[in-house]
């Protein structure tokens, strides 16, 4: 064994302030993104939650997807420039007052029309339900709706009122009115607008007071030109300085209140980048962006809590939900900068220390629990061979035991003690620089660790610092097996994922055996994790699966449509959600809702599309999920994700038909209506979900048929319909939030294109009635002719039915009298008398039923039972009979033709049971089938048709006229009625009997 000390390391200590301030990341929009100009002066949000930006060249609108800019408009033949906009005020009716240096405009945002006033742009503000304009000469009341140029603006103050020279009015939290001038503050009577008291501060005003602002505590903040910021106390009339940056020698243009993560801050507008002051402690922090120091002219906290900044370098955005994740840079040191792309492949936490392994060839980084950089170990040893020397920089796995840390690499393990001494451990039987590729280290207890290497799994004892066993996956037995990962479950089951599925250590046999998972036999599996339900989750080459080890079945599999590639590592967080890398970002499968939350690269996450890396995804001890990235670690907060909700709905940004802008009529919160005049249209619609905290993480869908669930994904939130003509249409819109996997409420647009007069309903009605009258005359003539023909055919059918019944009734009487004659010859007269009495009742039923076309099933069965009892007596009780009916058949209300069943029963007795020689059984079963059908099944266990045919040659022939007649009757009633006769046999080929199935269509 070799012992030596670390050759190279770096240590940097970073000291932070005592107070914790928000971690802020800027996102900047410029003219390249669609702004009319990168120099921004003003930001406002309208009632539809759209963001409007005043720039040096007109105004721009942002809906969460796209910018739309307005720099000029046509007035007749003239082109009117909007100019440098520094003031905007949206009002409830969809209008907006816009102040530029040269002109005051009224803008109707619904139809996008501009109107000029006869005033230059001043300070436009709202006072309760009024819209006010402050110019140097007076205050003016502005109208709420403008439909023409140069509307009348009403001045409010007389010439002698001192308030005319003040800058603007501002109300405090108690409703008191204040104003200011160059170096003074005044309190004003809100009714008379006369000065109550004036406070002069000539020595503290610098080059002049800029703005007054009341915070959440109702304290009055004062901004100055080049003299910082102050707080004014009316009680003692003191103007107290708030000490901040640059020795307070900076321009402060104003303030806004910003509530972030439960704390109240003051955002200072001015030339000090983003300067925020904690209202409670008055501590401060300044944030600069990549371009360095910048000036903020205006700021806005939108309705979702996001912060927008109007700067000379563009529109800057700070996401209120950015605490979902935090990107921790793991940057190259000067020593390790090289051409290779580097990414974090292992994250290990021990004793409030984070060990970060970075490949290629970047060694090990050490951070404390606050993610302050502590140490960089480039190599644990040096070697003259360049390739080996590089490999010494590759740390593949990390673990700890006591005060010792262990690092796996290509050739073995390095042990680093608390004194910095290193010990190199190589498995027995292997050469010093034999490439083993030791990677994952999985501790089982104090004496047993499991370490994956390229040919199998080592068992390692950290107390003795030695490899105790080597489990090799034999190549001659498992030819193409590649080992990908090892995992120890809560029940101490050691699993190995390979290119041929999952293997488990059989501790009794001391070998690894394949687990035969249904539907997952020879498929490659990568990293594994275990959820709270003790289910195993594993990454595949194109997705992930959930496996129940007890049942050895897959209970969940990602759909191929997700197109998951580059995903190798996986973990489960404390909420039972499953995290993994994909080619599109970092995804989280929320088990409870069976939804996937997607954190895409486009929202500012490092791009990890490096197929040859297995970048780490790990559940931290602090409850965060840590993911390796290119030169960074990303910390996700599952609690914020699981509790995230948004009520933002789909918003229609623009509609035009044949290049004419249109607006919808609101029916309710989720339904709008649009009616177009007659014509054919090229119809365009733009829509978005103005959820700016997740603006780039929404997928937009539309549906053009109300009862069709086939949704079409819109890449940029636009819909185009060509040749839109008369008719009623329904367009449905929705957005899918990739952070939660949930959809917004549906937005429905009822679109109607009116018809031309020749397409109108009354025109078609007139044509229809005229044509209908002609068609009616022709149809009536044809119908009458058909009616005559049908009556003729019906009369013929009725005559045929009567003929068949007339044949049927004498046939039945003949057979019955023949039975009585045989009985009298063979038996005594008393029995003959009883038999004749029973026969008379039967004849009475038959005569009554024969008059009806249809009779109740109950009546038919009563007649059948009388007949069968007579036959029993005649044949000396040599057979028995059973009649069964389905419970769902109502005998009294179920109608059938009379004497339908009896002929087939008679045939069964005469030709089947009579010559059997042993006791026989006749079964009659009436069943209801689907499709309005039912069956009558007559089955006997007699001699069968073949033997009966042989006997007929040797005895008096008994012709079965009844069956033939009955089948003809059934066909006349309904051609779909049928009769099937089936010969029954035993397995040895002997006759078992005969079954007759009568299929009848139910009679309504």
PDB file of N, CA and C in Angstrom, residues 366-448:
ATOM      1  N   UNK A 366     -15.006  20.335  -2.746  1.00  0.00           N
ATOM      2  CA  UNK A 366     -15.562  20.212  -1.401  1.00  0.00           C
ATOM      3  C   UNK A 366     -16.245  21.521  -1.028  1.00  0.00           C
ATOM      4  N   UNK A 367     -17.514  21.398  -0.553  1.00  0.00           N
ATOM      5  CA  UNK A 367     -18.299  22.560  -0.130  1.00  0.00           C
ATOM      6  C   UNK A 367     -18.860  22.288   1.265  1.00  0.00           C
ATOM      7  N   UNK A 368     -19.117  23.380   2.023  1.00  0.00           N
ATOM      8  CA  UNK A 368     -19.771  23.206   3.308  1.00  0.00           C
ATOM      9  C   UNK A 368     -21.285  23.145   3.107  1.00  0.00           C
ATOM     10  N   UNK A 369     -22.050  23.016   4.197  1.00  0.00           N
ATOM     11  CA  UNK A 369     -23.493  22.831   4.091  1.00  0.00           C
ATOM     12  C   UNK A 369     -24.206  24.047   3.507  1.00  0.00           C
ATOM     13  N   UNK A 370     -23.583  25.233   3.561  1.00  0.00           N
ATOM     14  CA  UNK A 370     -24.133  26.450   2.949  1.00  0.00           C
ATOM     15  C   UNK A 370     -23.657  26.622   1.516  1.00  0.00           C
ATOM     16  N   UNK A 371     -23.000  25.596   0.997  1.00  0.00           N
ATOM     17  CA  UNK A 371     -22.468  25.585  -0.361  1.00  0.00           C
ATOM     18  C   UNK A 371     -21.430  26.699  -0.582  1.00  0.00           C
ATOM     19  N   UNK A 372     -20.629  26.874   0.471  1.00  0.00           N
ATOM     20  CA  UNK A 372     -19.456  27.736   0.323  1.00  0.00           C
ATOM     21  C   UNK A 372     -18.266  26.851  -0.045  1.00  0.00           C
ATOM     22  N   UNK A 373     -17.513  27.282  -1.035  1.00  0.00           N
ATOM     23  CA  UNK A 373     -16.386  26.501  -1.541  1.00  0.00           C
ATOM     24  C   UNK A 373     -15.315  26.366  -0.467  1.00  0.00           C
ATOM     25  N   UNK A 374     -14.825  25.121  -0.274  1.00  0.00           N
ATOM     26  CA  UNK A 374     -13.802  24.865   0.734  1.00  0.00           C
ATOM     27  C   UNK A 374     -12.481  24.392   0.131  1.00  0.00           C
ATOM     28  N   UNK A 375     -12.591  23.471  -0.842  1.00  0.00           N
ATOM     29  CA  UNK A 375     -11.366  22.804  -1.279  1.00  0.00           C
ATOM     30  C   UNK A 375     -11.565  22.191  -2.655  1.00  0.00           C
ATOM     31  N   UNK A 376     -10.498  22.127  -3.414  1.00  0.00           N
ATOM     32  CA  UNK A 376     -10.503  21.459  -4.714  1.00  0.00           C
ATOM     33  C   UNK A 376      -9.312  20.503  -4.770  1.00  0.00           C
ATOM     34  N   UNK A 377      -9.608  19.216  -4.831  1.00  0.00           N
ATOM     35  CA  UNK A 377      -8.562  18.199  -4.951  1.00  0.00           C
ATOM     36  C   UNK A 377      -8.488  17.795  -6.416  1.00  0.00           C
ATOM     37  N   UNK A 378      -7.451  18.226  -7.087  1.00  0.00           N
ATOM     38  CA  UNK A 378      -7.332  17.952  -8.525  1.00  0.00           C
ATOM     39  C   UNK A 378      -6.923  16.507  -8.756  1.00  0.00           C
ATOM     40  N   UNK A 379      -5.890  16.059  -8.020  1.00  0.00           N
ATOM     41  CA  UNK A 379      -5.397  14.690  -8.145  1.00  0.00           C
ATOM     42  C   UNK A 379      -4.970  14.183  -6.775  1.00  0.00           C
ATOM     43  N   UNK A 380      -5.085  12.866  -6.585  1.00  0.00           N
ATOM     44  CA  UNK A 380      -4.596  12.258  -5.364  1.00  0.00           C
ATOM     45  C   UNK A 380      -3.142  11.774  -5.524  1.00  0.00           C
ATOM     46  N   UNK A 381      -2.704  11.620  -6.760  1.00  0.00           N
ATOM     47  CA  UNK A 381      -1.303  11.292  -7.020  1.00  0.00           C
ATOM     48  C   UNK A 381      -0.985  11.626  -8.465  1.00  0.00           C
ATOM     49  N   UNK A 382       0.289  11.723  -8.759  1.00  0.00           N
ATOM     50  CA  UNK A 382       0.734  12.035 -10.121  1.00  0.00           C
ATOM     51  C   UNK A 382       1.476  10.845 -10.702  1.00  0.00           C
ATOM     52  N   UNK A 383       1.479  10.788 -12.045  1.00  0.00           N
ATOM     53  CA  UNK A 383       2.171   9.691 -12.712  1.00  0.00           C
ATOM     54  C   UNK A 383       2.746  10.234 -14.006  1.00  0.00           C
ATOM     55  N   UNK A 384       3.826   9.642 -14.445  1.00  0.00           N
ATOM     56  CA  UNK A 384       4.507  10.123 -15.651  1.00  0.00           C
ATOM     57  C   UNK A 384       3.699   9.854 -16.914  1.00  0.00           C
ATOM     58  N   UNK A 385       2.932   8.780 -16.902  1.00  0.00           N
ATOM     59  CA  UNK A 385       2.094   8.464 -18.057  1.00  0.00           C
ATOM     60  C   UNK A 385       0.934   9.464 -18.100  1.00  0.00           C
ATOM     61  N   UNK A 386       0.777  10.167 -19.235  1.00  0.00           N
ATOM     62  CA  UNK A 386      -0.242  11.228 -19.311  1.00  0.00           C
ATOM     63  C   UNK A 386      -1.657  10.688 -19.155  1.00  0.00           C
ATOM     64  N   UNK A 387      -1.930   9.547 -19.777  1.00  0.00           N
ATOM     65  CA  UNK A 387      -3.277   8.990 -19.688  1.00  0.00           C
ATOM     66  C   UNK A 387      -3.617   8.592 -18.257  1.00  0.00           C
ATOM     67  N   UNK A 388      -2.682   7.918 -17.591  1.00  0.00           N
ATOM     68  CA  UNK A 388      -2.909   7.522 -16.201  1.00  0.00           C
ATOM     69  C   UNK A 388      -3.024   8.770 -15.330  1.00  0.00           C
ATOM     70  N   UNK A 389      -2.183   9.763 -15.619  1.00  0.00           N
ATOM     71  CA  UNK A 389      -2.198  10.998 -14.846  1.00  0.00           C
ATOM     72  C   UNK A 389      -3.569  11.675 -14.930  1.00  0.00           C
ATOM     73  N   UNK A 390      -4.165  11.670 -16.121  1.00  0.00           N
ATOM     74  CA  UNK A 390      -5.512  12.233 -16.272  1.00  0.00           C
ATOM     75  C   UNK A 390      -6.532  11.440 -15.470  1.00  0.00           C
ATOM     76  N   UNK A 391      -6.396  10.123 -15.540  1.00  0.00           N
ATOM     77  CA  UNK A 391      -7.367   9.272 -14.850  1.00  0.00           C
ATOM     78  C   UNK A 391      -7.317   9.448 -13.340  1.00  0.00           C
ATOM     79  N   UNK A 392      -6.155   9.875 -12.815  1.00  0.00           N
ATOM     80  CA  UNK A 392      -6.078  10.141 -11.387  1.00  0.00           C
ATOM     81  C   UNK A 392      -6.974  11.317 -10.994  1.00  0.00           C
ATOM     82  N   UNK A 393      -7.392  12.108 -11.973  1.00  0.00           N
ATOM     83  CA  UNK A 393      -8.307  13.230 -11.696  1.00  0.00           C
ATOM     84  C   UNK A 393      -9.777  12.801 -11.669  1.00  0.00           C
ATOM     85  N   UNK A 394     -10.037  11.566 -12.027  1.00  0.00           N
ATOM     86  CA  UNK A 394     -11.420  11.096 -12.126  1.00  0.00           C
ATOM     87  C   UNK A 394     -11.852  10.411 -10.827  1.00  0.00           C
ATOM     88  N   UNK A 395     -12.730  11.038 -10.083  1.00  0.00           N
ATOM     89  CA  UNK A 395     -13.324  10.429  -8.896  1.00  0.00           C
ATOM     90  C   UNK A 395     -14.718   9.945  -9.299  1.00  0.00           C
ATOM     91  N   UNK A 396     -14.964   8.636  -9.123  1.00  0.00           N
ATOM     92  CA  UNK A 396     -16.206   8.037  -9.629  1.00  0.00           C
ATOM     93  C   UNK A 396     -17.225   7.765  -8.533  1.00  0.00           C
ATOM     94  N   UNK A 397     -16.779   7.640  -7.292  1.00  0.00           N
ATOM     95  CA  UNK A 397     -17.692   7.387  -6.186  1.00  0.00           C
ATOM     96  C   UNK A 397     -17.089   7.857  -4.882  1.00  0.00           C
ATOM     97  N   UNK A 398     -17.965   8.196  -3.911  1.00  0.00           N
ATOM     98  CA  UNK A 398     -17.506   8.731  -2.637  1.00  0.00           C
ATOM     99  C   UNK A 398     -18.283   8.058  -1.512  1.00  0.00           C
ATOM    100  N   UNK A 399     -17.587   7.767  -0.392  1.00  0.00           N
ATOM    101  CA  UNK A 399     -18.244   7.286   0.818  1.00  0.00           C
ATOM    102  C   UNK A 399     -17.358   7.621   2.008  1.00  0.00           C
ATOM    103  N   UNK A 400     -17.883   7.466   3.225  1.00  0.00           N
ATOM    104  CA  UNK A 400     -17.145   7.845   4.419  1.00  0.00           C
ATOM    105  C   UNK A 400     -17.357   6.821   5.517  1.00  0.00           C
ATOM    106  N   UNK A 401     -16.344   6.746   6.387  1.00  0.00           N
ATOM    107  CA  UNK A 401     -16.418   5.867   7.555  1.00  0.00           C
ATOM    108  C   UNK A 401     -15.639   6.534   8.678  1.00  0.00           C
ATOM    109  N   UNK A 402     -16.360   6.989   9.708  1.00  0.00           N
ATOM    110  CA  UNK A 402     -15.690   7.712  10.777  1.00  0.00           C
ATOM    111  C   UNK A 402     -15.120   9.008  10.272  1.00  0.00           C
ATOM    112  N   UNK A 403     -13.828   9.222  10.566  1.00  0.00           N
ATOM    113  CA  UNK A 403     -13.150  10.429  10.086  1.00  0.00           C
ATOM    114  C   UNK A 403     -12.474  10.229   8.742  1.00  0.00           C
ATOM    115  N   UNK A 404     -12.697   9.083   8.132  1.00  0.00           N
ATOM    116  CA  UNK A 404     -12.040   8.763   6.873  1.00  0.00           C
ATOM    117  C   UNK A 404     -13.007   8.877   5.702  1.00  0.00           C
ATOM    118  N   UNK A 405     -12.509   9.394   4.605  1.00  0.00           N
ATOM    119  CA  UNK A 405     -13.284   9.494   3.370  1.00  0.00           C
ATOM    120  C   UNK A 405     -12.655   8.593   2.317  1.00  0.00           C
ATOM    121  N   UNK A 406     -13.505   7.925   1.539  1.00  0.00           N
ATOM    122  CA  UNK A 406     -13.047   6.978   0.525  1.00  0.00           C
ATOM    123  C   UNK A 406     -13.529   7.453  -0.844  1.00  0.00           C
ATOM    124  N   UNK A 407     -12.615   7.361  -1.828  1.00  0.00           N
ATOM    125  CA  UNK A 407     -12.921   7.827  -3.175  1.00  0.00           C
ATOM    126  C   UNK A 407     -12.551   6.728  -4.169  1.00  0.00           C
ATOM    127  N   UNK A 408     -13.534   6.255  -4.916  1.00  0.00           N
ATOM    128  CA  UNK A 408     -13.256   5.222  -5.921  1.00  0.00           C
ATOM    129  C   UNK A 408     -12.858   5.876  -7.232  1.00  0.00           C
ATOM    130  N   UNK A 409     -12.021   5.158  -7.995  1.00  0.00           N
ATOM    131  CA  UNK A 409     -11.552   5.697  -9.280  1.00  0.00           C
ATOM    132  C   UNK A 409     -11.236   4.534 -10.213  1.00  0.00           C
ATOM    133  N   UNK A 410     -10.460   4.795 -11.248  1.00  0.00           N
ATOM    134  CA  UNK A 410     -10.195   3.788 -12.271  1.00  0.00           C
ATOM    135  C   UNK A 410      -9.441   2.574 -11.734  1.00  0.00           C
ATOM    136  N   UNK A 411      -8.516   2.793 -10.776  1.00  0.00           N
ATOM    137  CA  UNK A 411      -7.556   1.743 -10.420  1.00  0.00           C
ATOM    138  C   UNK A 411      -7.725   1.214  -8.997  1.00  0.00           C
ATOM    139  N   UNK A 412      -8.674   1.757  -8.247  1.00  0.00           N
ATOM    140  CA  UNK A 412      -8.859   1.301  -6.887  1.00  0.00           C
ATOM    141  C   UNK A 412      -9.588   2.326  -6.055  1.00  0.00           C
ATOM    142  N   UNK A 413      -9.163   2.448  -4.769  1.00  0.00           N
ATOM    143  CA  UNK A 413      -9.805   3.371  -3.841  1.00  0.00           C
ATOM    144  C   UNK A 413      -8.715   4.188  -3.140  1.00  0.00           C
ATOM    145  N   UNK A 414      -8.998   5.506  -2.981  1.00  0.00           N
ATOM    146  CA  UNK A 414      -8.168   6.347  -2.146  1.00  0.00           C
ATOM    147  C   UNK A 414      -8.872   6.541  -0.805  1.00  0.00           C
ATOM    148  N   UNK A 415      -8.111   6.372   0.250  1.00  0.00           N
ATOM    149  CA  UNK A 415      -8.608   6.649   1.592  1.00  0.00           C
ATOM    150  C   UNK A 415      -7.922   7.923   2.091  1.00  0.00           C
ATOM    151  N   UNK A 416      -8.733   8.917   2.488  1.00  0.00           N
ATOM    152  CA  UNK A 416      -8.205  10.196   2.951  1.00  0.00           C
ATOM    153  C   UNK A 416      -8.621  10.386   4.397  1.00  0.00           C
ATOM    154  N   UNK A 417      -7.644  10.477   5.333  1.00  0.00           N
ATOM    155  CA  UNK A 417      -7.995  10.673   6.737  1.00  0.00           C
ATOM    156  C   UNK A 417      -8.082  12.157   7.066  1.00  0.00           C
ATOM    157  N   UNK A 418      -8.420  12.460   8.301  1.00  0.00           N
ATOM    158  CA  UNK A 418      -8.657  13.852   8.686  1.00  0.00           C
ATOM    159  C   UNK A 418      -7.375  14.682   8.666  1.00  0.00           C
ATOM    160  N   UNK A 419      -6.232  14.027   8.697  1.00  0.00           N
ATOM    161  CA  UNK A 419      -4.959  14.749   8.659  1.00  0.00           C
ATOM    162  C   UNK A 419      -4.458  14.981   7.242  1.00  0.00           C
ATOM    163  N   UNK A 420      -5.227  14.524   6.255  1.00  0.00           N
ATOM    164  CA  UNK A 420      -4.829  14.727   4.866  1.00  0.00           C
ATOM    165  C   UNK A 420      -3.960  13.628   4.318  1.00  0.00           C
ATOM    166  N   UNK A 421      -3.756  12.572   5.084  1.00  0.00           N
ATOM    167  CA  UNK A 421      -2.923  11.467   4.613  1.00  0.00           C
ATOM    168  C   UNK A 421      -3.738  10.545   3.723  1.00  0.00           C
ATOM    169  N   UNK A 422      -3.145  10.097   2.630  1.00  0.00           N
ATOM    170  CA  UNK A 422      -3.841   9.286   1.630  1.00  0.00           C
ATOM    171  C   UNK A 422      -3.278   7.876   1.608  1.00  0.00           C
ATOM    172  N   UNK A 423      -4.178   6.937   1.494  1.00  0.00           N
ATOM    173  CA  UNK A 423      -3.802   5.528   1.360  1.00  0.00           C
ATOM    174  C   UNK A 423      -4.492   4.966   0.124  1.00  0.00           C
ATOM    175  N   UNK A 424      -3.738   4.292  -0.720  1.00  0.00           N
ATOM    176  CA  UNK A 424      -4.290   3.722  -1.939  1.00  0.00           C
ATOM    177  C   UNK A 424      -4.560   2.232  -1.714  1.00  0.00           C
ATOM    178  N   UNK A 425      -5.797   1.789  -2.028  1.00  0.00           N
ATOM    179  CA  UNK A 425      -6.213   0.408  -1.793  1.00  0.00           C
ATOM    180  C   UNK A 425      -6.572  -0.224  -3.128  1.00  0.00           C
ATOM    181  N   UNK A 426      -5.911  -1.351  -3.453  1.00  0.00           N
ATOM    182  CA  UNK A 426      -6.165  -2.053  -4.716  1.00  0.00           C
ATOM    183  C   UNK A 426      -6.654  -3.453  -4.389  1.00  0.00           C
ATOM    184  N   UNK A 427      -7.675  -3.960  -5.090  1.00  0.00           N
ATOM    185  CA  UNK A 427      -8.158  -5.328  -4.829  1.00  0.00           C
ATOM    186  C   UNK A 427      -7.055  -6.362  -5.057  1.00  0.00           C
ATOM    187  N   UNK A 428      -7.062  -7.407  -4.244  1.00  0.00           N
ATOM    188  CA  UNK A 428      -6.080  -8.475  -4.385  1.00  0.00           C
ATOM    189  C   UNK A 428      -6.212  -9.144  -5.758  1.00  0.00           C
ATOM    190  N   UNK A 429      -5.059  -9.463  -6.337  1.00  0.00           N
ATOM    191  CA  UNK A 429      -5.064 -10.154  -7.619  1.00  0.00           C
ATOM    192  C   UNK A 429      -5.080  -9.230  -8.814  1.00  0.00           C
ATOM    193  N   UNK A 430      -5.062  -7.922  -8.578  1.00  0.00           N
ATOM    194  CA  UNK A 430      -5.073  -6.965  -9.684  1.00  0.00           C
ATOM    195  C   UNK A 430      -3.807  -6.117  -9.639  1.00  0.00           C
ATOM    196  N   UNK A 431      -3.353  -5.716 -10.829  1.00  0.00           N
ATOM    197  CA  UNK A 431      -2.146  -4.911 -10.932  1.00  0.00           C
ATOM    198  C   UNK A 431      -2.441  -3.470 -10.517  1.00  0.00           C
ATOM    199  N   UNK A 432      -1.395  -2.714 -10.267  1.00  0.00           N
ATOM    200  CA  UNK A 432      -1.559  -1.368  -9.730  1.00  0.00           C
ATOM    201  C   UNK A 432      -2.320  -0.448 -10.678  1.00  0.00           C
ATOM    202  N   UNK A 433      -2.042  -0.506 -11.961  1.00  0.00           N
ATOM    203  CA  UNK A 433      -2.704   0.381 -12.910  1.00  0.00           C
ATOM    204  C   UNK A 433      -3.622  -0.383 -13.856  1.00  0.00           C
ATOM    205  N   UNK A 434      -4.151  -1.482 -13.378  1.00  0.00           N
ATOM    206  CA  UNK A 434      -5.142  -2.215 -14.163  1.00  0.00           C
ATOM    207  C   UNK A 434      -6.485  -1.497 -14.047  1.00  0.00           C
ATOM    208  N   UNK A 435      -7.064  -1.169 -15.185  1.00  0.00           N
ATOM    209  CA  UNK A 435      -8.291  -0.357 -15.187  1.00  0.00           C
ATOM    210  C   UNK A 435      -9.497  -1.182 -14.744  1.00  0.00           C
ATOM    211  N   UNK A 436     -10.011  -0.861 -13.564  1.00  0.00           N
ATOM    212  CA  UNK A 436     -11.158  -1.578 -12.990  1.00  0.00           C
ATOM    213  C   UNK A 436     -12.453  -0.768 -13.086  1.00  0.00           C
ATOM    214  N   UNK A 437     -12.309   0.526 -13.127  1.00  0.00           N
ATOM    215  CA  UNK A 437     -13.456   1.435 -13.216  1.00  0.00           C
ATOM    216  C   UNK A 437     -14.418   1.220 -12.029  1.00  0.00           C
ATOM    217  N   UNK A 438     -13.868   1.400 -10.803  1.00  0.00           N
ATOM    218  CA  UNK A 438     -14.697   1.327  -9.607  1.00  0.00           C
ATOM    219  C   UNK A 438     -15.565   2.579  -9.533  1.00  0.00           C
ATOM    220  N   UNK A 439     -16.852   2.381  -9.385  1.00  0.00           N
ATOM    221  CA  UNK A 439     -17.737   3.545  -9.467  1.00  0.00           C
ATOM    222  C   UNK A 439     -18.571   3.684  -8.191  1.00  0.00           C
ATOM    223  N   UNK A 440     -19.788   3.144  -8.180  1.00  0.00           N
ATOM    224  CA  UNK A 440     -20.691   3.360  -7.051  1.00  0.00           C
ATOM    225  C   UNK A 440     -20.226   2.615  -5.806  1.00  0.00           C
ATOM    226  N   UNK A 441     -20.324   3.300  -4.668  1.00  0.00           N
ATOM    227  CA  UNK A 441     -20.036   2.693  -3.362  1.00  0.00           C
ATOM    228  C   UNK A 441     -21.342   2.685  -2.575  1.00  0.00           C
ATOM    229  N   UNK A 442     -21.792   1.491  -2.162  1.00  0.00           N
ATOM    230  CA  UNK A 442     -23.055   1.348  -1.440  1.00  0.00           C
ATOM    231  C   UNK A 442     -22.777   0.700  -0.089  1.00  0.00           C
ATOM    232  N   UNK A 443     -22.756   1.495   0.998  1.00  0.00           N
ATOM    233  CA  UNK A 443     -22.527   0.906   2.326  1.00  0.00           C
ATOM    234  C   UNK A 443     -23.747   0.101   2.796  1.00  0.00           C
ATOM    235  N   UNK A 444     -23.495  -1.094   3.385  1.00  0.00           N
ATOM    236  CA  UNK A 444     -24.565  -1.888   3.986  1.00  0.00           C
ATOM    237  C   UNK A 444     -24.522  -1.777   5.508  1.00  0.00           C
ATOM    238  N   UNK A 445     -23.336  -1.828   6.081  1.00  0.00           N
ATOM    239  CA  UNK A 445     -23.142  -1.610   7.511  1.00  0.00           C
ATOM    240  C   UNK A 445     -21.697  -1.171   7.722  1.00  0.00           C
ATOM    241  N   UNK A 446     -21.240  -1.169   8.976  1.00  0.00           N
ATOM    242  CA  UNK A 446     -19.903  -0.662   9.268  1.00  0.00           C
ATOM    243  C   UNK A 446     -18.806  -1.517   8.667  1.00  0.00           C
ATOM    244  N   UNK A 447     -19.108  -2.800   8.438  1.00  0.00           N
ATOM    245  CA  UNK A 447     -18.081  -3.709   7.968  1.00  0.00           C
ATOM    246  C   UNK A 447     -18.231  -4.129   6.509  1.00  0.00           C
ATOM    247  N   UNK A 448     -19.383  -3.812   5.911  1.00  0.00           N
ATOM    248  CA  UNK A 448     -19.637  -4.282   4.548  1.00  0.00           C
ATOM    249  C   UNK A 448     -20.042  -3.111   3.654  1.00  0.00           C
TER     250      UNK A 448
END
